[in-house]
Steps between C-alpha positions, in 0.01 A plus 500: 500500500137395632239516188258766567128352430200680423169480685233295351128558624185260379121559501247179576607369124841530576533343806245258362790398251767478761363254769196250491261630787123583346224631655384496743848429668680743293485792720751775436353759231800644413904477502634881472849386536703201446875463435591149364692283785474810728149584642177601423202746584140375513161677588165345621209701496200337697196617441168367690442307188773205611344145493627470881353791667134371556646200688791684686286730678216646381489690823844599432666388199837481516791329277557138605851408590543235216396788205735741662769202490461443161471792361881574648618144309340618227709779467799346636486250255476817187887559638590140308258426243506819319809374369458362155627157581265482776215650361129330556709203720316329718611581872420300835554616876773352729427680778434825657595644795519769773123650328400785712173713463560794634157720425132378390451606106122562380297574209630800323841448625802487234802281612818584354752164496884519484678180428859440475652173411819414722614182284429286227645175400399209352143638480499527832369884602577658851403807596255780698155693429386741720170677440355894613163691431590856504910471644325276826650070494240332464650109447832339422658208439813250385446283183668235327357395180572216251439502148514104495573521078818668599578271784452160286817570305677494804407152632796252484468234227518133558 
């Protein structure tokens, strides 16, 4: 019998307490929905306000690549360390792959992130985000994520 688990959600202080990312790099606002081990929910409202917009255009600002890259880890990495054991880890990337942008996002635009994570062993984290403003993809991507404090205890011994 699988062991039903309820959804968590976190605002800025919550998620605050679960990973280590601080402004200005912390960029979701808000996790609506995250189920332990499973997957999580994220939103990212940018206003014209960001601290990137004025160099990225300010003929046309749009959302750099990188920011909308991180803000998917960022809630891909919620699917882990909202887990007690993991909670306020530090994490590090190992790689990500097949990223796709699939629509420009602007100021005023609100991107809704789905993450799921596909394994996790040895704090090793594999798994998708994929990212929409108003039902439309707008990015995706593969991550795998370390929590090196987890990984130490697995390093053979002399």
């Amino acid at each position: 019998m699988t062991e039903t688990v309820a959804p968590l959600s976190f605002d800025i202080n919550g998620i605050k307490a679960h990973q280590r990312n601080r402004h200005p790099v912390l960029l979701i606002d808000r996790i609506v929905e995250a189920v332990p081990g499973q997957r999580a929910r994220g939103i990212k409202c940018f206003s014209y306000n960001e601290w990137f917009f004025p160099g990225h255009f300010d003929d046309e600002p749009t959302v750099p690549g990188f920011v909308q890259v991180e803000c998917l880890a960022q809630t891909f990495i919620m699917t882990f360390l909202c887990q007690e054991a993991y909670k306020g880890m530090k994490t590090n990337f190992a790689s990500i792959n097949n990223v796709k942008f699939k629509r420009k996002i602007i100021p005023g635009d609100v991107l809704t992130i789905d993450a799921e994570l596909q394994s996790f062993r040895r704090g090793v984290a594999q798994g998708v985000a994929t990212s929409a403003v108003d039902g439309e993809l707008a990015c995706s991507a593969e991550f795998v994520i370390v929590i090196p404090d987890v990984m130490s205890g697995f390093k053979p011994r002399n």
